[in-house]
XYZ file of C-alpha atoms in Angstrom:
332
model
C -126.760 -230.550 -58.817
C -125.244 -233.928 -58.004
C -121.916 -234.467 -56.253
C -120.073 -235.404 -59.458
C -121.058 -232.139 -61.141
C -120.077 -230.129 -58.062
C -116.622 -231.721 -57.967
C -116.051 -230.798 -61.618
C -117.266 -227.223 -61.107
C -115.243 -226.623 -57.942
C -112.122 -228.171 -59.443
C -112.327 -225.947 -62.523
C -113.143 -222.922 -60.357
C -109.808 -223.410 -58.596
C -108.019 -223.946 -61.902
C -106.992 -227.518 -61.072
C -106.656 -230.486 -63.365
C -107.690 -233.954 -62.271
C -104.030 -234.689 -61.584
C -103.742 -231.588 -59.374
C -106.761 -232.555 -57.296
C -105.625 -236.173 -57.076
C -102.198 -235.087 -55.822
C -103.683 -232.859 -53.120
C -106.038 -235.608 -51.950
C -103.384 -238.341 -52.220
C -105.489 -240.509 -54.534
C -105.077 -241.624 -58.133
C -106.312 -239.610 -61.112
C -108.539 -242.551 -61.983
C -110.334 -242.143 -58.646
C -111.061 -238.475 -59.420
C -112.294 -239.458 -62.881
C -114.684 -242.040 -61.403
C -116.052 -239.512 -58.917
C -116.636 -236.910 -61.633
C -118.356 -239.429 -63.904
C -120.530 -240.679 -61.010
C -119.185 -244.218 -61.434
C -118.195 -244.293 -57.756
C -118.642 -242.164 -54.652
C -115.857 -240.924 -52.354
C -116.018 -242.092 -48.759
C -116.851 -239.737 -45.896
C -113.206 -238.995 -45.172
C -112.594 -237.888 -48.766
C -115.738 -235.733 -48.761
C -114.561 -233.939 -45.612
C -111.150 -233.439 -47.190
C -112.726 -232.039 -50.369
C -114.849 -229.624 -48.353
C -111.675 -228.232 -46.786
C -109.841 -228.032 -50.095
C -112.734 -226.319 -51.909
C -113.703 -224.134 -48.949
C -117.342 -225.280 -48.872
C -119.386 -227.173 -46.314
C -120.099 -230.872 -46.577
C -123.812 -230.022 -46.863
C -123.148 -228.152 -50.092
C -121.308 -231.179 -51.482
C -123.788 -233.841 -50.388
C -127.188 -232.186 -50.780
C -128.459 -232.184 -54.342
C -130.858 -229.324 -53.565
C -127.996 -226.980 -52.691
C -125.972 -225.337 -55.430
C -122.287 -224.571 -54.986
C -123.215 -220.899 -55.223
C -125.127 -221.258 -51.947
C -121.872 -220.770 -50.073
C -119.048 -218.535 -51.205
C -115.692 -220.111 -51.204
C -113.847 -218.887 -48.138
C -110.198 -219.198 -47.163
C -109.528 -222.624 -45.772
C -106.837 -223.959 -43.540
C -106.307 -226.954 -45.850
C -106.567 -229.333 -42.889
C -104.070 -227.423 -40.827
C -103.541 -228.219 -37.189
C -103.833 -225.682 -34.396
C -100.112 -225.015 -34.669
C -100.498 -224.034 -38.333
C -98.764 -227.155 -39.664
C -100.451 -228.836 -42.626
C -101.991 -232.148 -41.597
C -102.539 -235.076 -43.918
C -105.966 -236.714 -43.620
C -105.689 -240.498 -43.969
C -108.739 -242.425 -45.130
C -109.609 -246.074 -44.583
C -108.460 -247.080 -48.069
C -105.020 -245.539 -47.561
C -104.641 -246.960 -44.043
C -105.572 -250.432 -45.282
C -103.084 -250.148 -48.153
C -100.330 -249.267 -45.674
C -101.106 -252.220 -43.395
C -101.296 -254.617 -46.351
C -97.963 -253.326 -47.655
C -96.237 -253.727 -44.270
C -97.586 -257.260 -44.003
C -96.324 -258.062 -47.489
C -92.771 -256.783 -47.024
C -92.470 -258.189 -43.490
C -92.064 -261.645 -45.008
C -89.179 -260.486 -47.215
C -87.420 -258.670 -44.401
C -87.839 -261.628 -42.042
C -86.581 -264.013 -44.726
C -83.552 -261.782 -45.299
C -82.667 -261.729 -41.602
C -83.163 -265.497 -41.361
C -80.932 -265.929 -44.420
C -78.152 -264.006 -42.657
C -78.454 -266.407 -39.715
C -78.454 -269.450 -42.011
C -75.252 -268.181 -43.640
C -73.363 -269.808 -40.782
C -74.375 -273.306 -41.922
C -72.259 -273.521 -45.120
C -69.262 -272.112 -43.247
C -69.539 -274.822 -40.582
C -70.519 -277.672 -42.879
C -68.451 -276.731 -45.936
C -65.218 -278.458 -44.987
C -66.775 -281.682 -43.573
C -69.110 -281.941 -46.560
C -66.347 -281.526 -49.148
C -64.137 -284.002 -47.274
C -66.989 -286.477 -47.031
C -67.476 -286.335 -50.780
C -63.814 -287.203 -51.256
C -62.945 -283.940 -52.983
C -59.392 -282.971 -52.075
C -58.706 -280.310 -54.691
C -61.092 -277.801 -53.154
C -60.878 -276.086 -49.763
C -64.255 -276.710 -48.140
C -63.942 -273.714 -45.836
C -63.485 -271.362 -48.776
C -66.496 -272.858 -50.536
C -68.558 -272.455 -47.374
C -67.588 -268.804 -46.973
C -68.416 -268.115 -50.627
C -71.870 -269.653 -50.224
C -72.401 -267.667 -47.021
C -71.500 -264.411 -48.767
C -73.915 -265.215 -51.596
C -76.687 -265.802 -49.047
C -75.931 -262.509 -47.309
C -75.875 -260.717 -50.665
C -79.309 -262.156 -51.436
C -80.580 -260.861 -48.101
C -79.197 -257.389 -48.841
C -80.966 -257.395 -52.213
C -84.216 -258.260 -50.422
C -83.701 -255.364 -48.011
C -82.993 -252.905 -50.821
C -86.024 -254.057 -52.820
C -88.386 -252.685 -50.185
C -87.003 -249.144 -50.485
C -89.675 -248.148 -53.012
C -92.408 -249.333 -50.642
C -90.902 -247.288 -47.841
C -90.886 -244.133 -49.980
C -94.535 -244.608 -50.931
C -95.570 -244.465 -47.272
C -93.072 -241.873 -46.128
C -95.897 -239.894 -44.524
C -96.197 -242.490 -41.735
C -92.602 -242.008 -40.655
C -92.746 -238.218 -41.027
C -95.932 -237.947 -38.956
C -98.147 -234.878 -39.247
C -101.264 -236.813 -40.276
C -104.689 -237.556 -38.857
C -106.839 -240.644 -39.254
C -110.195 -239.915 -40.831
C -113.539 -240.498 -39.183
C -113.937 -244.158 -38.211
C -110.485 -245.173 -39.465
C -108.994 -245.549 -35.980
C -111.774 -247.939 -34.955
C -111.470 -249.962 -38.165
C -107.705 -250.317 -37.700
C -108.147 -251.370 -34.076
C -110.790 -253.927 -35.080
C -108.448 -255.417 -37.673
C -105.637 -255.586 -35.121
C -107.844 -257.397 -32.600
C -108.852 -259.858 -35.320
C -105.232 -260.650 -36.231
C -103.737 -260.443 -32.739
C -104.130 -264.197 -31.940
C -101.980 -265.062 -34.968
C -99.330 -262.563 -33.874
C -99.325 -263.998 -30.361
C -98.810 -267.496 -31.756
C -95.888 -266.236 -33.843
C -94.343 -264.686 -30.736
C -94.718 -267.884 -28.708
C -93.367 -270.126 -31.456
C -90.506 -267.738 -32.209
C -89.359 -267.756 -28.589
C -89.760 -271.547 -28.377
C -87.625 -272.034 -31.491
C -84.850 -269.886 -30.011
C -84.985 -271.833 -26.746
C -85.087 -275.170 -28.569
C -81.870 -274.250 -30.364
C -80.115 -274.667 -27.033
C -81.105 -278.344 -27.021
C -79.082 -278.898 -30.186
C -76.054 -277.315 -28.541
C -76.509 -279.432 -25.420
C -76.599 -282.454 -27.690
C -73.045 -281.759 -28.795
C -71.843 -281.949 -25.177
C -73.412 -285.401 -24.806
C -71.311 -286.871 -27.595
C -68.462 -289.184 -26.505
C -64.795 -288.565 -27.200
C -63.947 -286.959 -30.506
C -64.026 -289.300 -33.473
C -64.586 -288.598 -37.157
C -68.193 -289.803 -36.821
C -68.794 -287.679 -33.746
C -67.309 -284.642 -35.479
C -69.852 -285.066 -38.252
C -72.653 -285.410 -35.692
C -71.472 -282.281 -33.892
C -71.502 -280.315 -37.138
C -75.003 -281.618 -37.872
C -76.225 -280.600 -34.409
C -74.741 -277.115 -34.741
C -76.324 -276.695 -38.166
C -79.636 -277.808 -36.692
C -79.273 -275.208 -33.941
C -78.633 -272.446 -36.474
C -81.606 -273.523 -38.593
C -83.843 -273.551 -35.511
C -82.719 -270.049 -34.534
C -83.374 -268.867 -38.100
C -86.966 -270.148 -37.869
C -87.457 -268.346 -34.568
C -85.931 -265.112 -35.853
C -88.156 -265.250 -38.948
C -91.316 -265.506 -36.843
C -90.221 -262.807 -34.393
C -89.171 -260.304 -37.057
C -92.307 -260.790 -39.132
C -94.552 -260.523 -36.096
C -92.677 -257.451 -34.878
C -93.026 -255.615 -38.200
C -96.756 -256.344 -38.456
C -97.573 -255.172 -34.942
C -95.288 -252.143 -35.330
C -97.310 -251.098 -38.389
C -100.461 -250.836 -36.265
C -98.609 -248.911 -33.559
C -97.135 -246.484 -36.084
C -100.463 -245.841 -37.797
C -102.451 -245.158 -34.621
C -99.846 -243.393 -32.522
C -100.754 -239.965 -31.191
C -98.889 -236.715 -31.833
C -96.538 -237.228 -28.881
C -95.598 -240.693 -30.119
C -95.034 -239.297 -33.612
C -92.420 -236.901 -32.281
C -90.779 -239.626 -30.202
C -90.619 -242.095 -33.080
C -87.547 -240.440 -34.595
C -85.487 -241.462 -31.559
C -86.943 -244.981 -31.626
C -86.136 -245.451 -35.329
C -82.577 -244.245 -34.841
C -81.979 -246.592 -31.915
C -83.610 -249.467 -33.819
C -81.343 -248.976 -36.853
C -78.191 -248.629 -34.766
C -79.077 -251.613 -32.556
C -79.573 -254.157 -35.332
C -76.663 -252.781 -37.371
C -74.364 -253.265 -34.388
C -75.755 -256.785 -33.875
C -75.017 -257.641 -37.523
C -71.481 -256.225 -37.301
C -70.815 -258.189 -34.105
C -72.148 -261.379 -35.701
C -69.939 -261.238 -38.783
C -66.964 -259.689 -36.988
C -66.909 -262.376 -34.313
C -67.619 -265.163 -36.817
C -64.865 -264.228 -39.267
C -62.192 -262.967 -36.869
C -62.374 -265.656 -34.172
C -61.293 -269.146 -35.333
C -64.074 -271.716 -34.994
C -66.596 -269.078 -33.911
C -69.218 -269.990 -36.521
C -70.431 -272.805 -34.311
C -71.424 -270.408 -31.544
C -71.757 -266.935 -33.062
C -75.422 -267.613 -33.894
C -76.128 -267.131 -30.181
C -75.808 -263.386 -30.827
C -79.243 -263.375 -32.513
C -81.427 -264.896 -29.762
C -79.570 -262.782 -27.199
C -80.113 -259.653 -29.315
C -83.798 -260.500 -29.804
C -84.353 -260.894 -26.058
C -82.353 -257.757 -25.202
C -84.249 -255.751 -27.821
C -87.340 -255.704 -25.619
C -85.372 -254.104 -22.794
C -83.777 -251.573 -25.150
C -87.192 -250.632 -26.565
C -88.612 -250.144 -23.074
C -85.706 -247.866 -22.135
C -86.131 -245.789 -25.306
C -89.867 -245.380 -24.677
C -89.195 -244.332 -21.084
C -86.657 -241.728 -22.211
C -88.919 -240.415 -24.988
C -92.024 -240.208 -22.769
C -92.799 -236.556 -22.028
C -92.472 -235.336 -18.449
C -95.724 -234.462 -16.732
């Protein structure tokens, strides 16, 4: 009896439909259909998971000379851990899908954060630009603020659009899963292959944030205030904000990609500690965003310097993360 026939027989013996089995194994119904029609074979991780679900050994599933009646179905722990908590078994296909998804949405999140930083440009340049065009019937500052709010709204839409992706991989945040045989090594190999690109993003991101200071220094080198120098100062400040936005984009995208590997391969202790890390992470960046807009809108002329909050927050984030990890680390 071949594997496909055994899967059909064992599924019907348990009274499950293809959808029921697919839901328990966290695969699509089409995958179950292909296995049962012998159009494809499940990987080793899925075979081990099926043996636990059906209560038979892997030998019974894999060996054509053994019938499913060779071993009576016995009670199974359904991949339970020693503590009795049900454990999800993650295969290579599912782990790869998670990493690909994190890499995909990291660009949107990074672009949204960079867009929030760039929102300072129209506020700074709005009035000089409108005046330079000779338009006197419109308040340039109001136009700049309106454009900034539109940019922030676009960033918020980008953040909300990833909610469905987050729900699909909720199991990573909740923990209580195990990587299947060979998955840990495959994930580590992929990380080592992509690590040079992440290191370059880190270096360039930091350099962009540092280079933004050169634009600000350029404003101090300008001679006494004149209309032309005012325009140059605005241009230099806008250049500084744009440079910071580039750096923030690289740092955020790199951080999300590397965090995906850390989340997927963390051990049980790290899974329990991640709740504290996520809470601190959310609060930290929310406070940074509130400070940025609060200072920018409430303090006159602050848009030219409030962008400094982001490079400072990015640098301080490393220290905050280290403190959180030290607090969450179990005592020996």
